[in-house]
């Protein structure tokens, strides 16, 4: 107990702060681990991690993520984050560091624990530690002072170990300045473009054409395809012939009363607060302030609405559709005299007050007679469509004609052109896939898709085949010609590069060869995307970063998406000034030191994991 720290404290106003507690226990879980579960999740150097410890650590992580992300923290996100693995890695690291602390004789003193806890803002009021606030926050989180102080002691001990391990994580200023110079350096490049369309090349020879055809045979293969006659037996087609009796209409209306009801509606007053990109947060804060004043009663809400709307107010009956998806969910869950919001809609925050509710009511037959008749026809049409389709099938098979049989049933047919696996408009994909398996002339079994039942026949069929060269000769010749032109453009550019040792020489030689060139704008190759002139040439970052006044010309030829060949050369550079370095120095030194510290700590932990023989039970991570 930290009795000295808790003496002489006065009265206080309770303010529960959850976020700090969640972050504090992200590593350690909530509570101590003195009670060992028999089920072992992992062993580290003879020490066990129980499934109970793992569960508590996972719960702590999940709590933290929920507080940070709110409703956005979904089960899918939790699965992606793999909380069990995160928690296990942290617990293994904890065991290793505590074992190292024991070897070094490191621990946290009572005074260090007292100072650490006293500095936590969650336990302070007006900058002063309050014992009653301390106990209240812990009690709310179901943690005893003993458990929390124990976890703090462990946390301080581990910080000491990490500090000793990474004690050498210092970055010389000269090294940091060089890194800053390289990262902040901006350059301009000369880009030479060889367009295959502007290059002359010999016409393809017969040998080249034959070789390309042999190479591309499978790519040129045509897929199987069919021509179809299709008849759709649908509820609409057969339902229109149905004339329900008055008794059927009444019975259907009574039996299906839920189908013929008014929509639930809310009589709502609204306060709309538009916002732009720059003032979104400020408008949200204003909406929350208005909400506090407008929730006291209808008069207060109306007063706030009129103040915001410039004297205009009023209320409107809204259905779920009228309210829209974002507003309807909270609005239709709310009771009368309740204010919901602020709800974020595109470009505005909305507060809405429920003044009255109209619950759904059954509509009399006189108002919905046409709808009742329509639904009876649809229901009976569904039954008739099935019966007629299966009645027609054997007749179509016997006649070997879907077209003639469908005509006898009064069903129109669709005669398709050639159809492949890609399908065709108006024909279900599942039907086309079945049709591709049919022999030519065969009538298929009835295919049901939704409420429609299809009778169909393959009237012609072509199996997948490799077309002879005579059919695809033009295509093959064009492909060979493009490749020869691309090769000629690449060869011309390679000659230009070979003869050039500077950007000026590259530009001059390119001009002689009839190739175009351009200069890019300034950009930082390590920090910014490549200029538009190089956008389609892949990741050139490593190559262009290496270019300089001493080595200005890249000896590579790059290919961009349009098929053009590119060459690049260093043109000029801008280096950061001493003033820029002075401004960024402190932050960069701190960042690099932190990176080096983390690298040293990770290297230490990696080595200790091997020597400590950390063994994780795979079942524990499922």
PDB file of C-alpha atoms in Angstrom, residues 38-321:
ATOM      1  CA  UNK A  38      -3.595 -25.243 -15.224  1.00  0.00           C
ATOM      2  CA  UNK A  39      -3.977 -24.729 -18.956  1.00  0.00           C
ATOM      3  CA  UNK A  40      -0.645 -23.502 -20.354  1.00  0.00           C
ATOM      4  CA  UNK A  41      -0.715 -21.188 -23.379  1.00  0.00           C
ATOM      5  CA  UNK A  42       3.094 -20.903 -23.643  1.00  0.00           C
ATOM      6  CA  UNK A  43       6.357 -21.492 -21.794  1.00  0.00           C
ATOM      7  CA  UNK A  44       9.285 -19.076 -21.798  1.00  0.00           C
ATOM      8  CA  UNK A  45      12.524 -20.212 -20.177  1.00  0.00           C
ATOM      9  CA  UNK A  46      10.672 -22.495 -17.785  1.00  0.00           C
ATOM     10  CA  UNK A  47       8.069 -19.825 -16.934  1.00  0.00           C
ATOM     11  CA  UNK A  48       4.492 -20.458 -18.019  1.00  0.00           C
ATOM     12  CA  UNK A  49       1.920 -18.183 -19.606  1.00  0.00           C
ATOM     13  CA  UNK A  50      -1.539 -19.470 -18.756  1.00  0.00           C
ATOM     14  CA  UNK A  51      -4.628 -19.295 -20.890  1.00  0.00           C
ATOM     15  CA  UNK A  52      -6.093 -17.070 -18.172  1.00  0.00           C
ATOM     16  CA  UNK A  53      -3.238 -14.584 -18.543  1.00  0.00           C
ATOM     17  CA  UNK A  54      -3.653 -14.631 -22.314  1.00  0.00           C
ATOM     18  CA  UNK A  55      -7.420 -14.079 -22.060  1.00  0.00           C
ATOM     19  CA  UNK A  56      -6.949 -11.091 -19.739  1.00  0.00           C
ATOM     20  CA  UNK A  57      -4.329  -9.557 -22.022  1.00  0.00           C
ATOM     21  CA  UNK A  58      -6.598 -10.027 -25.064  1.00  0.00           C
ATOM     22  CA  UNK A  59      -9.497  -8.439 -23.141  1.00  0.00           C
ATOM     23  CA  UNK A  60      -7.293  -5.452 -22.288  1.00  0.00           C
ATOM     24  CA  UNK A  61      -6.310  -5.004 -25.929  1.00  0.00           C
ATOM     25  CA  UNK A  62      -9.899  -5.327 -27.110  1.00  0.00           C
ATOM     26  CA  UNK A  63     -11.063  -2.756 -24.551  1.00  0.00           C
ATOM     27  CA  UNK A  64      -8.432  -0.299 -25.735  1.00  0.00           C
ATOM     28  CA  UNK A  65      -9.306  -0.733 -29.404  1.00  0.00           C
ATOM     29  CA  UNK A  66     -13.013  -0.310 -28.638  1.00  0.00           C
ATOM     30  CA  UNK A  67     -12.366   2.978 -26.798  1.00  0.00           C
ATOM     31  CA  UNK A  68     -10.180   4.261 -29.645  1.00  0.00           C
ATOM     32  CA  UNK A  69     -12.351   3.180 -32.595  1.00  0.00           C
ATOM     33  CA  UNK A  70     -15.831   3.053 -31.030  1.00  0.00           C
ATOM     34  CA  UNK A  71     -18.481   1.533 -33.348  1.00  0.00           C
ATOM     35  CA  UNK A  72     -15.868   1.190 -36.105  1.00  0.00           C
ATOM     36  CA  UNK A  73     -14.238  -1.631 -34.116  1.00  0.00           C
ATOM     37  CA  UNK A  74     -16.006  -4.583 -35.744  1.00  0.00           C
ATOM     38  CA  UNK A  75     -15.443  -8.357 -35.423  1.00  0.00           C
ATOM     39  CA  UNK A  76     -13.806  -8.214 -38.854  1.00  0.00           C
ATOM     40  CA  UNK A  77     -11.333  -5.593 -37.617  1.00  0.00           C
ATOM     41  CA  UNK A  78     -10.621  -7.655 -34.497  1.00  0.00           C
ATOM     42  CA  UNK A  79      -9.899 -10.673 -36.696  1.00  0.00           C
ATOM     43  CA  UNK A  80      -7.558  -8.649 -38.913  1.00  0.00           C
ATOM     44  CA  UNK A  81      -5.688  -7.259 -35.896  1.00  0.00           C
ATOM     45  CA  UNK A  82      -5.200 -10.821 -34.540  1.00  0.00           C
ATOM     46  CA  UNK A  83      -5.474  -9.719 -30.912  1.00  0.00           C
ATOM     47  CA  UNK A  84      -4.462 -13.126 -29.526  1.00  0.00           C
ATOM     48  CA  UNK A  85      -1.128 -13.027 -31.344  1.00  0.00           C
ATOM     49  CA  UNK A  86      -0.532  -9.417 -30.266  1.00  0.00           C
ATOM     50  CA  UNK A  87      -1.291 -10.320 -26.652  1.00  0.00           C
ATOM     51  CA  UNK A  88       0.892 -13.467 -26.765  1.00  0.00           C
ATOM     52  CA  UNK A  89       3.850 -11.539 -28.228  1.00  0.00           C
ATOM     53  CA  UNK A  90       3.539  -8.955 -25.450  1.00  0.00           C
ATOM     54  CA  UNK A  91       3.348 -11.593 -22.715  1.00  0.00           C
ATOM     55  CA  UNK A  92       6.368 -13.484 -24.076  1.00  0.00           C
ATOM     56  CA  UNK A  93       8.305 -10.204 -24.257  1.00  0.00           C
ATOM     57  CA  UNK A  94       7.254  -9.413 -20.689  1.00  0.00           C
ATOM     58  CA  UNK A  95       8.535 -12.777 -19.407  1.00  0.00           C
ATOM     59  CA  UNK A  96      11.880 -12.344 -21.167  1.00  0.00           C
ATOM     60  CA  UNK A  97      12.427  -8.814 -19.855  1.00  0.00           C
ATOM     61  CA  UNK A  98      11.443  -9.721 -16.301  1.00  0.00           C
ATOM     62  CA  UNK A  99      13.862 -12.663 -16.377  1.00  0.00           C
ATOM     63  CA  UNK A 100      16.603 -10.306 -17.556  1.00  0.00           C
ATOM     64  CA  UNK A 101      15.726  -7.850 -14.776  1.00  0.00           C
ATOM     65  CA  UNK A 102      16.104 -10.622 -12.217  1.00  0.00           C
ATOM     66  CA  UNK A 103      19.579 -11.460 -13.596  1.00  0.00           C
ATOM     67  CA  UNK A 104      20.591  -7.800 -13.374  1.00  0.00           C
ATOM     68  CA  UNK A 105      19.069  -7.368  -9.916  1.00  0.00           C
ATOM     69  CA  UNK A 106      16.738  -4.640 -11.140  1.00  0.00           C
ATOM     70  CA  UNK A 107      13.435  -3.750  -9.473  1.00  0.00           C
ATOM     71  CA  UNK A 108      11.245  -0.734  -8.745  1.00  0.00           C
ATOM     72  CA  UNK A 109      11.329   0.960  -5.347  1.00  0.00           C
ATOM     73  CA  UNK A 110       8.236   2.068  -3.429  1.00  0.00           C
ATOM     74  CA  UNK A 111       9.196   5.697  -4.047  1.00  0.00           C
ATOM     75  CA  UNK A 112       9.380   5.129  -7.832  1.00  0.00           C
ATOM     76  CA  UNK A 113       5.967   3.455  -7.832  1.00  0.00           C
ATOM     77  CA  UNK A 114       4.529   6.321  -5.760  1.00  0.00           C
ATOM     78  CA  UNK A 115       5.903   8.976  -8.109  1.00  0.00           C
ATOM     79  CA  UNK A 116       4.669   7.118 -11.198  1.00  0.00           C
ATOM     80  CA  UNK A 117       1.119   6.771  -9.881  1.00  0.00           C
ATOM     81  CA  UNK A 118       0.980  10.318  -8.520  1.00  0.00           C
ATOM     82  CA  UNK A 119       1.859  11.670 -11.991  1.00  0.00           C
ATOM     83  CA  UNK A 120      -1.034   9.919 -13.704  1.00  0.00           C
ATOM     84  CA  UNK A 121      -3.629  12.562 -14.773  1.00  0.00           C
ATOM     85  CA  UNK A 122      -6.507  10.111 -14.270  1.00  0.00           C
ATOM     86  CA  UNK A 123      -5.863  10.230 -10.513  1.00  0.00           C
ATOM     87  CA  UNK A 124      -5.423  14.009 -10.238  1.00  0.00           C
ATOM     88  CA  UNK A 125      -7.711  16.938  -9.610  1.00  0.00           C
ATOM     89  CA  UNK A 126      -6.373  20.424 -10.280  1.00  0.00           C
ATOM     90  CA  UNK A 127      -2.926  18.897 -10.739  1.00  0.00           C
ATOM     91  CA  UNK A 128      -2.965  17.145  -7.331  1.00  0.00           C
ATOM     92  CA  UNK A 129      -3.146  13.406  -6.653  1.00  0.00           C
ATOM     93  CA  UNK A 130      -6.416  12.437  -4.918  1.00  0.00           C
ATOM     94  CA  UNK A 131      -6.594   9.141  -3.076  1.00  0.00           C
ATOM     95  CA  UNK A 132     -10.382   8.868  -3.267  1.00  0.00           C
ATOM     96  CA  UNK A 133     -10.320   9.518  -7.029  1.00  0.00           C
ATOM     97  CA  UNK A 134      -7.554   6.918  -7.352  1.00  0.00           C
ATOM     98  CA  UNK A 135      -9.624   4.292  -5.551  1.00  0.00           C
ATOM     99  CA  UNK A 136     -12.803   5.192  -7.437  1.00  0.00           C
ATOM    100  CA  UNK A 137     -11.181   4.819 -10.879  1.00  0.00           C
ATOM    101  CA  UNK A 138      -9.637   1.477  -9.922  1.00  0.00           C
ATOM    102  CA  UNK A 139     -12.904   0.252  -8.428  1.00  0.00           C
ATOM    103  CA  UNK A 140     -14.782   1.182 -11.598  1.00  0.00           C
ATOM    104  CA  UNK A 141     -12.319  -0.940 -13.557  1.00  0.00           C
ATOM    105  CA  UNK A 142     -12.523  -3.773 -10.990  1.00  0.00           C
ATOM    106  CA  UNK A 143      -8.862  -3.499 -10.021  1.00  0.00           C
ATOM    107  CA  UNK A 144      -7.580  -3.325  -6.438  1.00  0.00           C
ATOM    108  CA  UNK A 145      -4.857  -0.841  -5.429  1.00  0.00           C
ATOM    109  CA  UNK A 146      -2.548  -3.782  -4.635  1.00  0.00           C
ATOM    110  CA  UNK A 147      -3.022  -5.232  -8.127  1.00  0.00           C
ATOM    111  CA  UNK A 148      -2.515  -1.884  -9.833  1.00  0.00           C
ATOM    112  CA  UNK A 149       0.591  -1.011  -7.816  1.00  0.00           C
ATOM    113  CA  UNK A 150       2.006  -4.462  -8.540  1.00  0.00           C
ATOM    114  CA  UNK A 151       1.510  -3.959 -12.268  1.00  0.00           C
ATOM    115  CA  UNK A 152       3.111  -0.501 -12.042  1.00  0.00           C
ATOM    116  CA  UNK A 153       6.098  -1.996 -10.260  1.00  0.00           C
ATOM    117  CA  UNK A 154       6.524  -4.496 -13.088  1.00  0.00           C
ATOM    118  CA  UNK A 155       6.109  -1.744 -15.687  1.00  0.00           C
ATOM    119  CA  UNK A 156       8.831   0.410 -14.102  1.00  0.00           C
ATOM    120  CA  UNK A 157      11.145  -2.588 -13.806  1.00  0.00           C
ATOM    121  CA  UNK A 158      10.739  -3.414 -17.482  1.00  0.00           C
ATOM    122  CA  UNK A 159      11.402   0.213 -18.445  1.00  0.00           C
ATOM    123  CA  UNK A 160      14.673   0.003 -16.523  1.00  0.00           C
ATOM    124  CA  UNK A 161      15.683  -3.156 -18.389  1.00  0.00           C
ATOM    125  CA  UNK A 162      14.780  -1.629 -21.737  1.00  0.00           C
ATOM    126  CA  UNK A 163      16.756   1.496 -20.842  1.00  0.00           C
ATOM    127  CA  UNK A 164      19.885  -0.534 -20.101  1.00  0.00           C
ATOM    128  CA  UNK A 165      19.524  -2.694 -23.220  1.00  0.00           C
ATOM    129  CA  UNK A 166      19.128   0.375 -25.433  1.00  0.00           C
ATOM    130  CA  UNK A 167      21.564   2.595 -23.530  1.00  0.00           C
ATOM    131  CA  UNK A 168      23.769   2.861 -26.608  1.00  0.00           C
ATOM    132  CA  UNK A 169      20.957   4.011 -28.884  1.00  0.00           C
ATOM    133  CA  UNK A 170      22.575   7.329 -29.719  1.00  0.00           C
ATOM    134  CA  UNK A 171      22.727   8.751 -33.229  1.00  0.00           C
ATOM    135  CA  UNK A 172      25.690  11.023 -34.099  1.00  0.00           C
ATOM    136  CA  UNK A 173      24.605  14.416 -35.368  1.00  0.00           C
ATOM    137  CA  UNK A 174      26.703  13.970 -38.502  1.00  0.00           C
ATOM    138  CA  UNK A 175      24.867  10.734 -39.329  1.00  0.00           C
ATOM    139  CA  UNK A 176      21.483  12.333 -38.711  1.00  0.00           C
ATOM    140  CA  UNK A 177      22.388  15.342 -40.863  1.00  0.00           C
ATOM    141  CA  UNK A 178      23.429  13.076 -43.746  1.00  0.00           C
ATOM    142  CA  UNK A 179      20.183  11.123 -43.496  1.00  0.00           C
ATOM    143  CA  UNK A 180      18.247  14.395 -43.481  1.00  0.00           C
ATOM    144  CA  UNK A 181      20.149  15.606 -46.535  1.00  0.00           C
ATOM    145  CA  UNK A 182      19.478  12.423 -48.493  1.00  0.00           C
ATOM    146  CA  UNK A 183      15.798  12.249 -47.509  1.00  0.00           C
ATOM    147  CA  UNK A 184      15.139  15.936 -48.222  1.00  0.00           C
ATOM    148  CA  UNK A 185      17.162  16.135 -51.445  1.00  0.00           C
ATOM    149  CA  UNK A 186      15.120  17.135 -54.504  1.00  0.00           C
ATOM    150  CA  UNK A 187      16.109  16.434 -58.093  1.00  0.00           C
ATOM    151  CA  UNK A 188      15.003  17.026 -61.645  1.00  0.00           C
ATOM    152  CA  UNK A 189      15.375  14.373 -64.324  1.00  0.00           C
ATOM    153  CA  UNK A 190      15.730  14.372 -68.087  1.00  0.00           C
ATOM    154  CA  UNK A 191      13.343  11.760 -69.513  1.00  0.00           C
ATOM    155  CA  UNK A 192      13.849  10.481 -73.084  1.00  0.00           C
ATOM    156  CA  UNK A 193      10.937   8.644 -74.718  1.00  0.00           C
ATOM    157  CA  UNK A 194      11.156   6.164 -77.591  1.00  0.00           C
ATOM    158  CA  UNK A 195       7.683   5.635 -79.070  1.00  0.00           C
ATOM    159  CA  UNK A 196       7.460   2.334 -80.996  1.00  0.00           C
ATOM    160  CA  UNK A 197       4.743   3.865 -83.177  1.00  0.00           C
ATOM    161  CA  UNK A 198       7.279   6.364 -84.565  1.00  0.00           C
ATOM    162  CA  UNK A 199      10.063   3.850 -85.191  1.00  0.00           C
ATOM    163  CA  UNK A 200      10.666   2.072 -88.499  1.00  0.00           C
ATOM    164  CA  UNK A 201      11.048  -1.717 -88.458  1.00  0.00           C
ATOM    165  CA  UNK A 202      11.205  -4.446 -91.080  1.00  0.00           C
ATOM    166  CA  UNK A 203       7.929  -6.139 -92.010  1.00  0.00           C
ATOM    167  CA  UNK A 204       7.323  -9.467 -90.239  1.00  0.00           C
ATOM    168  CA  UNK A 205       8.754 -12.476 -92.098  1.00  0.00           C
ATOM    169  CA  UNK A 206       6.826 -15.682 -92.642  1.00  0.00           C
ATOM    170  CA  UNK A 207       9.095 -17.446 -90.174  1.00  0.00           C
ATOM    171  CA  UNK A 208       8.425 -14.834 -87.486  1.00  0.00           C
ATOM    172  CA  UNK A 209       4.692 -15.091 -88.111  1.00  0.00           C
ATOM    173  CA  UNK A 210       4.735 -18.894 -87.827  1.00  0.00           C
ATOM    174  CA  UNK A 211       6.879 -18.764 -84.660  1.00  0.00           C
ATOM    175  CA  UNK A 212       4.526 -16.240 -83.000  1.00  0.00           C
ATOM    176  CA  UNK A 213       1.486 -18.331 -83.957  1.00  0.00           C
ATOM    177  CA  UNK A 214       2.995 -21.458 -82.380  1.00  0.00           C
ATOM    178  CA  UNK A 215       3.907 -19.500 -79.250  1.00  0.00           C
ATOM    179  CA  UNK A 216       0.455 -17.894 -78.940  1.00  0.00           C
ATOM    180  CA  UNK A 217      -1.750 -20.858 -79.860  1.00  0.00           C
ATOM    181  CA  UNK A 218      -3.327 -21.303 -76.436  1.00  0.00           C
ATOM    182  CA  UNK A 219      -3.822 -17.574 -76.029  1.00  0.00           C
ATOM    183  CA  UNK A 220      -5.596 -17.526 -79.394  1.00  0.00           C
ATOM    184  CA  UNK A 221      -7.837 -20.450 -78.503  1.00  0.00           C
ATOM    185  CA  UNK A 222     -11.527 -19.676 -78.910  1.00  0.00           C
ATOM    186  CA  UNK A 223     -13.787 -20.862 -76.058  1.00  0.00           C
ATOM    187  CA  UNK A 224     -16.791 -23.106 -76.546  1.00  0.00           C
ATOM    188  CA  UNK A 225     -19.979 -21.302 -77.549  1.00  0.00           C
ATOM    189  CA  UNK A 226     -23.597 -22.085 -78.319  1.00  0.00           C
ATOM    190  CA  UNK A 227     -26.693 -20.646 -79.949  1.00  0.00           C
ATOM    191  CA  UNK A 228     -29.820 -20.977 -77.836  1.00  0.00           C
ATOM    192  CA  UNK A 229     -33.573 -20.912 -77.998  1.00  0.00           C
ATOM    193  CA  UNK A 230     -34.899 -19.960 -74.553  1.00  0.00           C
ATOM    194  CA  UNK A 231     -38.471 -19.830 -73.226  1.00  0.00           C
ATOM    195  CA  UNK A 232     -39.086 -18.279 -69.786  1.00  0.00           C
ATOM    196  CA  UNK A 233     -42.109 -19.583 -67.861  1.00  0.00           C
ATOM    197  CA  UNK A 234     -42.705 -16.728 -65.410  1.00  0.00           C
ATOM    198  CA  UNK A 235     -45.334 -15.843 -62.777  1.00  0.00           C
ATOM    199  CA  UNK A 236     -46.172 -12.646 -64.671  1.00  0.00           C
ATOM    200  CA  UNK A 237     -46.920 -14.576 -67.881  1.00  0.00           C
ATOM    201  CA  UNK A 238     -49.305 -17.047 -66.249  1.00  0.00           C
ATOM    202  CA  UNK A 239     -50.584 -14.818 -63.448  1.00  0.00           C
ATOM    203  CA  UNK A 240     -52.265 -12.400 -65.846  1.00  0.00           C
ATOM    204  CA  UNK A 241     -54.723 -15.145 -66.777  1.00  0.00           C
ATOM    205  CA  UNK A 242     -55.870 -15.545 -63.149  1.00  0.00           C
ATOM    206  CA  UNK A 243     -59.193 -13.958 -62.117  1.00  0.00           C
ATOM    207  CA  UNK A 244     -59.579 -14.423 -58.347  1.00  0.00           C
ATOM    208  CA  UNK A 245     -63.069 -14.623 -56.868  1.00  0.00           C
ATOM    209  CA  UNK A 246     -64.343 -12.154 -54.284  1.00  0.00           C
ATOM    210  CA  UNK A 247     -64.046 -14.841 -51.605  1.00  0.00           C
ATOM    211  CA  UNK A 248     -60.386 -15.472 -52.546  1.00  0.00           C
ATOM    212  CA  UNK A 249     -59.650 -11.747 -52.432  1.00  0.00           C
ATOM    213  CA  UNK A 250     -61.176 -11.377 -48.965  1.00  0.00           C
ATOM    214  CA  UNK A 251     -59.483 -14.499 -47.636  1.00  0.00           C
ATOM    215  CA  UNK A 252     -56.065 -13.425 -48.975  1.00  0.00           C
ATOM    216  CA  UNK A 253     -56.451  -9.961 -47.444  1.00  0.00           C
ATOM    217  CA  UNK A 254     -57.381 -11.389 -44.044  1.00  0.00           C
ATOM    218  CA  UNK A 255     -54.681 -14.074 -44.065  1.00  0.00           C
ATOM    219  CA  UNK A 256     -51.915 -11.682 -45.153  1.00  0.00           C
ATOM    220  CA  UNK A 257     -52.861  -8.606 -43.144  1.00  0.00           C
ATOM    221  CA  UNK A 258     -49.204  -7.821 -42.417  1.00  0.00           C
ATOM    222  CA  UNK A 259     -48.592  -7.176 -46.110  1.00  0.00           C
ATOM    223  CA  UNK A 260     -51.222  -4.454 -46.220  1.00  0.00           C
ATOM    224  CA  UNK A 261     -50.341  -2.057 -43.436  1.00  0.00           C
ATOM    225  CA  UNK A 262     -49.365   1.582 -43.240  1.00  0.00           C
ATOM    226  CA  UNK A 263     -45.718   2.422 -42.634  1.00  0.00           C
ATOM    227  CA  UNK A 264     -44.621   3.462 -39.165  1.00  0.00           C
ATOM    228  CA  UNK A 265     -43.997   7.214 -39.067  1.00  0.00           C
ATOM    229  CA  UNK A 266     -42.419   9.703 -36.705  1.00  0.00           C
ATOM    230  CA  UNK A 267     -43.527  13.332 -36.346  1.00  0.00           C
ATOM    231  CA  UNK A 268     -40.083  14.874 -36.016  1.00  0.00           C
ATOM    232  CA  UNK A 269     -38.591  18.321 -35.538  1.00  0.00           C
ATOM    233  CA  UNK A 270     -35.067  18.754 -36.886  1.00  0.00           C
ATOM    234  CA  UNK A 271     -32.081  21.026 -36.376  1.00  0.00           C
ATOM    235  CA  UNK A 272     -29.690  20.948 -39.328  1.00  0.00           C
ATOM    236  CA  UNK A 273     -26.142  22.275 -38.939  1.00  0.00           C
ATOM    237  CA  UNK A 274     -24.218  22.357 -42.262  1.00  0.00           C
ATOM    238  CA  UNK A 275     -20.429  22.042 -42.218  1.00  0.00           C
ATOM    239  CA  UNK A 276     -17.515  22.237 -44.629  1.00  0.00           C
ATOM    240  CA  UNK A 277     -14.199  20.380 -44.768  1.00  0.00           C
ATOM    241  CA  UNK A 278     -12.461  22.867 -42.469  1.00  0.00           C
ATOM    242  CA  UNK A 279     -15.115  23.339 -39.774  1.00  0.00           C
ATOM    243  CA  UNK A 280     -16.526  19.799 -39.355  1.00  0.00           C
ATOM    244  CA  UNK A 281     -15.172  19.283 -35.818  1.00  0.00           C
ATOM    245  CA  UNK A 282     -16.233  22.765 -34.710  1.00  0.00           C
ATOM    246  CA  UNK A 283     -19.783  22.241 -36.020  1.00  0.00           C
ATOM    247  CA  UNK A 284     -19.994  18.851 -34.316  1.00  0.00           C
ATOM    248  CA  UNK A 285     -18.986  20.459 -31.021  1.00  0.00           C
ATOM    249  CA  UNK A 286     -21.641  23.136 -31.556  1.00  0.00           C
ATOM    250  CA  UNK A 287     -24.236  20.399 -32.268  1.00  0.00           C
ATOM    251  CA  UNK A 288     -23.371  18.659 -28.995  1.00  0.00           C
ATOM    252  CA  UNK A 289     -23.767  21.939 -27.113  1.00  0.00           C
ATOM    253  CA  UNK A 290     -27.168  22.539 -28.743  1.00  0.00           C
ATOM    254  CA  UNK A 291     -28.178  18.950 -27.922  1.00  0.00           C
ATOM    255  CA  UNK A 292     -27.623  19.586 -24.212  1.00  0.00           C
ATOM    256  CA  UNK A 293     -29.926  22.629 -24.336  1.00  0.00           C
ATOM    257  CA  UNK A 294     -32.506  21.138 -26.723  1.00  0.00           C
ATOM    258  CA  UNK A 295     -33.061  17.894 -24.785  1.00  0.00           C
ATOM    259  CA  UNK A 296     -34.908  19.561 -21.883  1.00  0.00           C
ATOM    260  CA  UNK A 297     -38.294  19.765 -23.628  1.00  0.00           C
ATOM    261  CA  UNK A 298     -40.130  20.593 -26.863  1.00  0.00           C
ATOM    262  CA  UNK A 299     -40.143  24.334 -26.199  1.00  0.00           C
ATOM    263  CA  UNK A 300     -36.385  24.312 -25.702  1.00  0.00           C
ATOM    264  CA  UNK A 301     -35.854  22.231 -28.870  1.00  0.00           C
ATOM    265  CA  UNK A 302     -38.085  24.534 -30.923  1.00  0.00           C
ATOM    266  CA  UNK A 303     -36.270  27.591 -29.576  1.00  0.00           C
ATOM    267  CA  UNK A 304     -32.910  26.136 -30.587  1.00  0.00           C
ATOM    268  CA  UNK A 305     -34.284  25.114 -34.008  1.00  0.00           C
ATOM    269  CA  UNK A 306     -35.583  28.624 -34.673  1.00  0.00           C
ATOM    270  CA  UNK A 307     -32.312  30.197 -33.546  1.00  0.00           C
ATOM    271  CA  UNK A 308     -30.311  27.975 -35.907  1.00  0.00           C
ATOM    272  CA  UNK A 309     -32.754  28.215 -38.833  1.00  0.00           C
ATOM    273  CA  UNK A 310     -33.177  31.986 -38.608  1.00  0.00           C
ATOM    274  CA  UNK A 311     -36.713  31.982 -37.190  1.00  0.00           C
ATOM    275  CA  UNK A 312     -37.947  28.969 -39.180  1.00  0.00           C
ATOM    276  CA  UNK A 313     -39.079  25.840 -37.369  1.00  0.00           C
ATOM    277  CA  UNK A 314     -41.718  23.174 -37.790  1.00  0.00           C
ATOM    278  CA  UNK A 315     -42.209  19.431 -37.737  1.00  0.00           C
ATOM    279  CA  UNK A 316     -42.705  16.768 -40.385  1.00  0.00           C
ATOM    280  CA  UNK A 317     -44.056  13.207 -40.555  1.00  0.00           C
ATOM    281  CA  UNK A 318     -41.214  10.942 -41.665  1.00  0.00           C
ATOM    282  CA  UNK A 319     -41.188   7.316 -42.802  1.00  0.00           C
ATOM    283  CA  UNK A 320     -37.981   5.285 -42.674  1.00  0.00           C
ATOM    284  CA  UNK A 321     -37.458   5.967 -46.368  1.00  0.00           C
TER     285      UNK A 321
END
